[in-house]
């Protein structure tokens, strides 16, 4: 006889050798290795305070003939803790999905059952093939004030547990992040970056259910984000970028009327257009430090060609007024 | 498309845009009023309120299959009902409460004005669709039995919740209406003589 036996971690386990008498001479093995007689009480195998490492195949053989008299798979595990359940609509108004997991493993097989009730109506949550711990529901009604109640029960051989979520139709609406975010410099504009993106492909009808967007950006050298909320369109031009600085940019989406913001999109990097490197640019890179201030900073003046009459000094130290101002401004900026 | 360029199509889009803004503002005000109402009436914000007679439910099946005319007619019927319900709530407020809830009364009165304005706006849209505007019932439904104070409060909660849902639905409905119709006469919501 071979079967599976489930026991809790820390339990004391007694295994009988099938129908053998208590005083029969037997040998027990665990995964093919003989078990010391100190674990035997007559022909019974006693395992005290079992732990996970004691899971395995236990076999009992008659003493003289070595006939196999009993075999069992011992699975040491735990009853399930309260499962973690989440429901969300990323494809409104088509439907929503629920997904779940256990906060800690049980080490033995678990079975999940989900029920969804809308008012008095039972709804079927169709299991997804991938991932396994997910199911989806199509909305039969829209704009209902009646709440949805989702109950997830998890059962294994050692116990069961459950959790319940109750929510409104609108509350769980959360789009996926925008896709294909692209940020590009704007030629001849050292302070601009053009950002564009697309609606998440999972959002089924952006024309009837438009999304609004939140864009955040910062230069890599600073921690503080700038934010812009955009009620329509899938592009935006940043006009206050610091010249020559690499930026990190992300976008989030939300239904125009209901629900919550998506997670942030994948981050993209971009640097505003700059002229070909000159001695001023090189000097700026050498003296670059992290600045404590943000949008209150004045942009450095655009480098201009000197007028002949604006030259001060002579020989190797000749500089023009405007060049001197630029150098001074850069120096102040990077102190 | 020729229909999209016609003056009536442009007017329809304009009316829909204004209606969307009206409905959006109305929804924001209802949500604020709901918070104040729950607090001042001593109710539990998470309490479930059963559907009550006379309160138009926003819930709808096969919403995406509705014609433009259906949308307008259902919206109009709903907001006319809300106009009467809010007027009743206002009357009950005045009977029940003194100065402490005067702010609530003013907010209800302001909301009643918005609902009335929106109902009128819907009538304009129906006129544009060359649909007859359904008359309002002269006598109306028989007055409901006198409710206890607690029942009045619960019904008020139900009214405001459904109105908040309707405001969202109306935005969606008007967006559908504002879409350019196909050039054929089979398009839903195009002007047809009744």
PDB file of N, CA and C in Angstrom, chain B residues 128-179:
ATOM      1  N   UNK B 128     -32.508  68.821 -30.742  1.00  0.00           N
ATOM      2  CA  UNK B 128     -31.566  68.799 -31.861  1.00  0.00           C
ATOM      3  C   UNK B 128     -31.686  67.495 -32.636  1.00  0.00           C
ATOM      4  N   UNK B 129     -31.982  66.430 -31.908  1.00  0.00           N
ATOM      5  CA  UNK B 129     -32.150  65.143 -32.564  1.00  0.00           C
ATOM      6  C   UNK B 129     -33.530  65.036 -33.188  1.00  0.00           C
ATOM      7  N   UNK B 130     -34.292  66.124 -33.118  1.00  0.00           N
ATOM      8  CA  UNK B 130     -35.658  66.157 -33.649  1.00  0.00           C
ATOM      9  C   UNK B 130     -36.512  65.087 -33.021  1.00  0.00           C
ATOM     10  N   UNK B 131     -36.221  64.787 -31.802  1.00  0.00           N
ATOM     11  CA  UNK B 131     -37.064  63.851 -31.063  1.00  0.00           C
ATOM     12  C   UNK B 131     -38.043  64.657 -30.228  1.00  0.00           C
ATOM     13  N   UNK B 132     -39.228  64.151 -30.107  1.00  0.00           N
ATOM     14  CA  UNK B 132     -40.186  64.776 -29.205  1.00  0.00           C
ATOM     15  C   UNK B 132     -39.698  64.620 -27.776  1.00  0.00           C
ATOM     16  N   UNK B 133     -39.873  65.666 -26.996  1.00  0.00           N
ATOM     17  CA  UNK B 133     -39.462  65.579 -25.594  1.00  0.00           C
ATOM     18  C   UNK B 133     -40.626  64.996 -24.810  1.00  0.00           C
ATOM     19  N   UNK B 134     -40.399  63.880 -24.112  1.00  0.00           N
ATOM     20  CA  UNK B 134     -41.502  63.295 -23.352  1.00  0.00           C
ATOM     21  C   UNK B 134     -41.982  64.285 -22.312  1.00  0.00           C
ATOM     22  N   UNK B 135     -43.333  64.381 -22.191  1.00  0.00           N
ATOM     23  CA  UNK B 135     -43.871  65.297 -21.205  1.00  0.00           C
ATOM     24  C   UNK B 135     -43.656  64.754 -19.814  1.00  0.00           C
ATOM     25  N   UNK B 136     -43.578  65.669 -18.879  1.00  0.00           N
ATOM     26  CA  UNK B 136     -43.440  65.201 -17.506  1.00  0.00           C
ATOM     27  C   UNK B 136     -44.818  64.843 -17.008  1.00  0.00           C
ATOM     28  N   UNK B 137     -44.901  63.803 -16.197  1.00  0.00           N
ATOM     29  CA  UNK B 137     -46.208  63.368 -15.715  1.00  0.00           C
ATOM     30  C   UNK B 137     -46.818  64.484 -14.881  1.00  0.00           C
ATOM     31  N   UNK B 138     -48.095  64.779 -15.164  1.00  0.00           N
ATOM     32  CA  UNK B 138     -48.749  65.885 -14.472  1.00  0.00           C
ATOM     33  C   UNK B 138     -48.865  65.578 -12.986  1.00  0.00           C
ATOM     34  N   UNK B 139     -49.465  64.427 -12.703  1.00  0.00           N
ATOM     35  CA  UNK B 139     -49.720  64.118 -11.294  1.00  0.00           C
ATOM     36  C   UNK B 139     -48.504  63.504 -10.632  1.00  0.00           C
ATOM     37  N   UNK B 140     -47.667  62.879 -11.437  1.00  0.00           N
ATOM     38  CA  UNK B 140     -46.519  62.189 -10.856  1.00  0.00           C
ATOM     39  C   UNK B 140     -46.958  60.916 -10.159  1.00  0.00           C
ATOM     40  N   UNK B 141     -45.995  60.142  -9.683  1.00  0.00           N
ATOM     41  CA  UNK B 141     -46.355  58.921  -8.947  1.00  0.00           C
ATOM     42  C   UNK B 141     -47.003  59.299  -7.629  1.00  0.00           C
ATOM     43  N   UNK B 142     -47.772  58.407  -7.051  1.00  0.00           N
ATOM     44  CA  UNK B 142     -48.406  58.727  -5.762  1.00  0.00           C
ATOM     45  C   UNK B 142     -47.329  59.006  -4.729  1.00  0.00           C
ATOM     46  N   UNK B 143     -47.565  59.945  -3.832  1.00  0.00           N
ATOM     47  CA  UNK B 143     -46.518  60.283  -2.864  1.00  0.00           C
ATOM     48  C   UNK B 143     -46.175  59.048  -2.028  1.00  0.00           C
ATOM     49  N   UNK B 144     -44.904  58.824  -1.780  1.00  0.00           N
ATOM     50  CA  UNK B 144     -44.504  57.649  -1.015  1.00  0.00           C
ATOM     51  C   UNK B 144     -44.998  57.778   0.414  1.00  0.00           C
ATOM     52  N   UNK B 145     -45.146  56.644   1.085  1.00  0.00           N
ATOM     53  CA  UNK B 145     -45.578  56.728   2.489  1.00  0.00           C
ATOM     54  C   UNK B 145     -44.559  57.517   3.294  1.00  0.00           C
ATOM     55  N   UNK B 146     -45.034  58.195   4.319  1.00  0.00           N
ATOM     56  CA  UNK B 146     -44.183  59.021   5.133  1.00  0.00           C
ATOM     57  C   UNK B 146     -43.098  58.135   5.753  1.00  0.00           C
ATOM     58  N   UNK B 147     -41.836  58.520   5.538  1.00  0.00           N
ATOM     59  CA  UNK B 147     -40.740  57.711   6.059  1.00  0.00           C
ATOM     60  C   UNK B 147     -40.327  58.236   7.419  1.00  0.00           C
ATOM     61  N   UNK B 148     -39.745  57.327   8.202  1.00  0.00           N
ATOM     62  CA  UNK B 148     -39.178  57.763   9.474  1.00  0.00           C
ATOM     63  C   UNK B 148     -37.958  58.613   9.183  1.00  0.00           C
ATOM     64  N   UNK B 149     -37.477  59.291  10.214  1.00  0.00           N
ATOM     65  CA  UNK B 149     -36.319  60.156  10.020  1.00  0.00           C
ATOM     66  C   UNK B 149     -35.126  59.360   9.509  1.00  0.00           C
ATOM     67  N   UNK B 150     -34.918  58.183  10.107  1.00  0.00           N
ATOM     68  CA  UNK B 150     -33.787  57.353   9.687  1.00  0.00           C
ATOM     69  C   UNK B 150     -33.955  56.906   8.246  1.00  0.00           C
ATOM     70  N   UNK B 151     -35.178  56.519   7.885  1.00  0.00           N
ATOM     71  CA  UNK B 151     -35.420  56.090   6.510  1.00  0.00           C
ATOM     72  C   UNK B 151     -35.197  57.241   5.532  1.00  0.00           C
ATOM     73  N   UNK B 152     -35.575  58.445   5.949  1.00  0.00           N
ATOM     74  CA  UNK B 152     -35.325  59.611   5.098  1.00  0.00           C
ATOM     75  C   UNK B 152     -33.828  59.790   4.855  1.00  0.00           C
ATOM     76  N   UNK B 153     -33.059  59.628   5.919  1.00  0.00           N
ATOM     77  CA  UNK B 153     -31.615  59.809   5.785  1.00  0.00           C
ATOM     78  C   UNK B 153     -31.035  58.758   4.853  1.00  0.00           C
ATOM     79  N   UNK B 154     -31.483  57.515   5.015  1.00  0.00           N
ATOM     80  CA  UNK B 154     -30.965  56.446   4.157  1.00  0.00           C
ATOM     81  C   UNK B 154     -31.351  56.677   2.700  1.00  0.00           C
ATOM     82  N   UNK B 155     -32.581  57.112   2.510  1.00  0.00           N
ATOM     83  CA  UNK B 155     -32.992  57.356   1.125  1.00  0.00           C
ATOM     84  C   UNK B 155     -32.178  58.488   0.530  1.00  0.00           C
ATOM     85  N   UNK B 156     -31.928  59.520   1.355  1.00  0.00           N
ATOM     86  CA  UNK B 156     -31.086  60.621   0.880  1.00  0.00           C
ATOM     87  C   UNK B 156     -29.711  60.117   0.459  1.00  0.00           C
ATOM     88  N   UNK B 157     -29.156  59.190   1.241  1.00  0.00           N
ATOM     89  CA  UNK B 157     -27.859  58.605   0.899  1.00  0.00           C
ATOM     90  C   UNK B 157     -27.954  57.876  -0.441  1.00  0.00           C
ATOM     91  N   UNK B 158     -29.026  57.110  -0.597  1.00  0.00           N
ATOM     92  CA  UNK B 158     -29.230  56.381  -1.842  1.00  0.00           C
ATOM     93  C   UNK B 158     -29.376  57.315  -3.030  1.00  0.00           C
ATOM     94  N   UNK B 159     -30.113  58.402  -2.842  1.00  0.00           N
ATOM     95  CA  UNK B 159     -30.319  59.365  -3.925  1.00  0.00           C
ATOM     96  C   UNK B 159     -28.984  59.956  -4.366  1.00  0.00           C
ATOM     97  N   UNK B 160     -28.193  60.385  -3.397  1.00  0.00           N
ATOM     98  CA  UNK B 160     -26.920  61.035  -3.745  1.00  0.00           C
ATOM     99  C   UNK B 160     -25.953  60.046  -4.388  1.00  0.00           C
ATOM    100  N   UNK B 161     -25.958  58.824  -3.907  1.00  0.00           N
ATOM    101  CA  UNK B 161     -25.056  57.813  -4.508  1.00  0.00           C
ATOM    102  C   UNK B 161     -25.441  57.540  -5.944  1.00  0.00           C
ATOM    103  N   UNK B 162     -26.728  57.353  -6.193  1.00  0.00           N
ATOM    104  CA  UNK B 162     -27.151  57.076  -7.572  1.00  0.00           C
ATOM    105  C   UNK B 162     -26.903  58.275  -8.463  1.00  0.00           C
ATOM    106  N   UNK B 163     -27.081  59.471  -7.924  1.00  0.00           N
ATOM    107  CA  UNK B 163     -26.829  60.672  -8.715  1.00  0.00           C
ATOM    108  C   UNK B 163     -25.358  60.753  -9.096  1.00  0.00           C
ATOM    109  N   UNK B 164     -24.488  60.384  -8.168  1.00  0.00           N
ATOM    110  CA  UNK B 164     -23.050  60.384  -8.476  1.00  0.00           C
ATOM    111  C   UNK B 164     -22.745  59.398  -9.603  1.00  0.00           C
ATOM    112  N   UNK B 165     -23.384  58.244  -9.579  1.00  0.00           N
ATOM    113  CA  UNK B 165     -23.174  57.261 -10.644  1.00  0.00           C
ATOM    114  C   UNK B 165     -23.733  57.776 -11.964  1.00  0.00           C
ATOM    115  N   UNK B 166     -24.915  58.377 -11.897  1.00  0.00           N
ATOM    116  CA  UNK B 166     -25.535  58.910 -13.108  1.00  0.00           C
ATOM    117  C   UNK B 166     -24.654  59.990 -13.739  1.00  0.00           C
ATOM    118  N   UNK B 167     -24.041  60.792 -12.905  1.00  0.00           N
ATOM    119  CA  UNK B 167     -23.191  61.861 -13.446  1.00  0.00           C
ATOM    120  C   UNK B 167     -22.036  61.271 -14.259  1.00  0.00           C
ATOM    121  N   UNK B 168     -21.476  60.173 -13.763  1.00  0.00           N
ATOM    122  CA  UNK B 168     -20.406  59.517 -14.534  1.00  0.00           C
ATOM    123  C   UNK B 168     -20.989  58.913 -15.809  1.00  0.00           C
ATOM    124  N   UNK B 169     -22.126  58.252 -15.670  1.00  0.00           N
ATOM    125  CA  UNK B 169     -22.742  57.624 -16.846  1.00  0.00           C
ATOM    126  C   UNK B 169     -23.081  58.680 -17.890  1.00  0.00           C
ATOM    127  N   UNK B 170     -23.566  59.834 -17.440  1.00  0.00           N
ATOM    128  CA  UNK B 170     -23.940  60.888 -18.384  1.00  0.00           C
ATOM    129  C   UNK B 170     -22.734  61.374 -19.161  1.00  0.00           C
ATOM    130  N   UNK B 171     -21.599  61.505 -18.487  1.00  0.00           N
ATOM    131  CA  UNK B 171     -20.370  61.894 -19.199  1.00  0.00           C
ATOM    132  C   UNK B 171     -20.073  60.875 -20.295  1.00  0.00           C
ATOM    133  N   UNK B 172     -20.162  59.611 -19.936  1.00  0.00           N
ATOM    134  CA  UNK B 172     -19.879  58.549 -20.934  1.00  0.00           C
ATOM    135  C   UNK B 172     -20.892  58.582 -22.065  1.00  0.00           C
ATOM    136  N   UNK B 173     -22.166  58.780 -21.705  1.00  0.00           N
ATOM    137  CA  UNK B 173     -23.212  58.806 -22.725  1.00  0.00           C
ATOM    138  C   UNK B 173     -22.989  59.964 -23.692  1.00  0.00           C
ATOM    139  N   UNK B 174     -22.662  61.129 -23.146  1.00  0.00           N
ATOM    140  CA  UNK B 174     -22.480  62.295 -24.012  1.00  0.00           C
ATOM    141  C   UNK B 174     -21.246  62.133 -24.897  1.00  0.00           C
ATOM    142  N   UNK B 175     -20.237  61.459 -24.382  1.00  0.00           N
ATOM    143  CA  UNK B 175     -19.057  61.202 -25.237  1.00  0.00           C
ATOM    144  C   UNK B 175     -19.440  60.320 -26.412  1.00  0.00           C
ATOM    145  N   UNK B 176     -20.292  59.344 -26.154  1.00  0.00           N
ATOM    146  CA  UNK B 176     -20.757  58.485 -27.239  1.00  0.00           C
ATOM    147  C   UNK B 176     -21.550  59.302 -28.243  1.00  0.00           C
ATOM    148  N   UNK B 177     -22.395  60.171 -27.725  1.00  0.00           N
ATOM    149  CA  UNK B 177     -23.224  61.009 -28.597  1.00  0.00           C
ATOM    150  C   UNK B 177     -22.376  61.953 -29.432  1.00  0.00           C
ATOM    151  N   UNK B 178     -21.290  62.416 -28.850  1.00  0.00           N
ATOM    152  CA  UNK B 178     -20.454  63.412 -29.529  1.00  0.00           C
ATOM    153  C   UNK B 178     -19.626  62.808 -30.641  1.00  0.00           C
ATOM    154  N   UNK B 179     -19.554  61.482 -30.678  1.00  0.00           N
ATOM    155  CA  UNK B 179     -18.747  60.852 -31.731  1.00  0.00           C
ATOM    156  C   UNK B 179     -19.374  61.133 -33.073  1.00  0.00           C
TER     157      UNK B 179
END
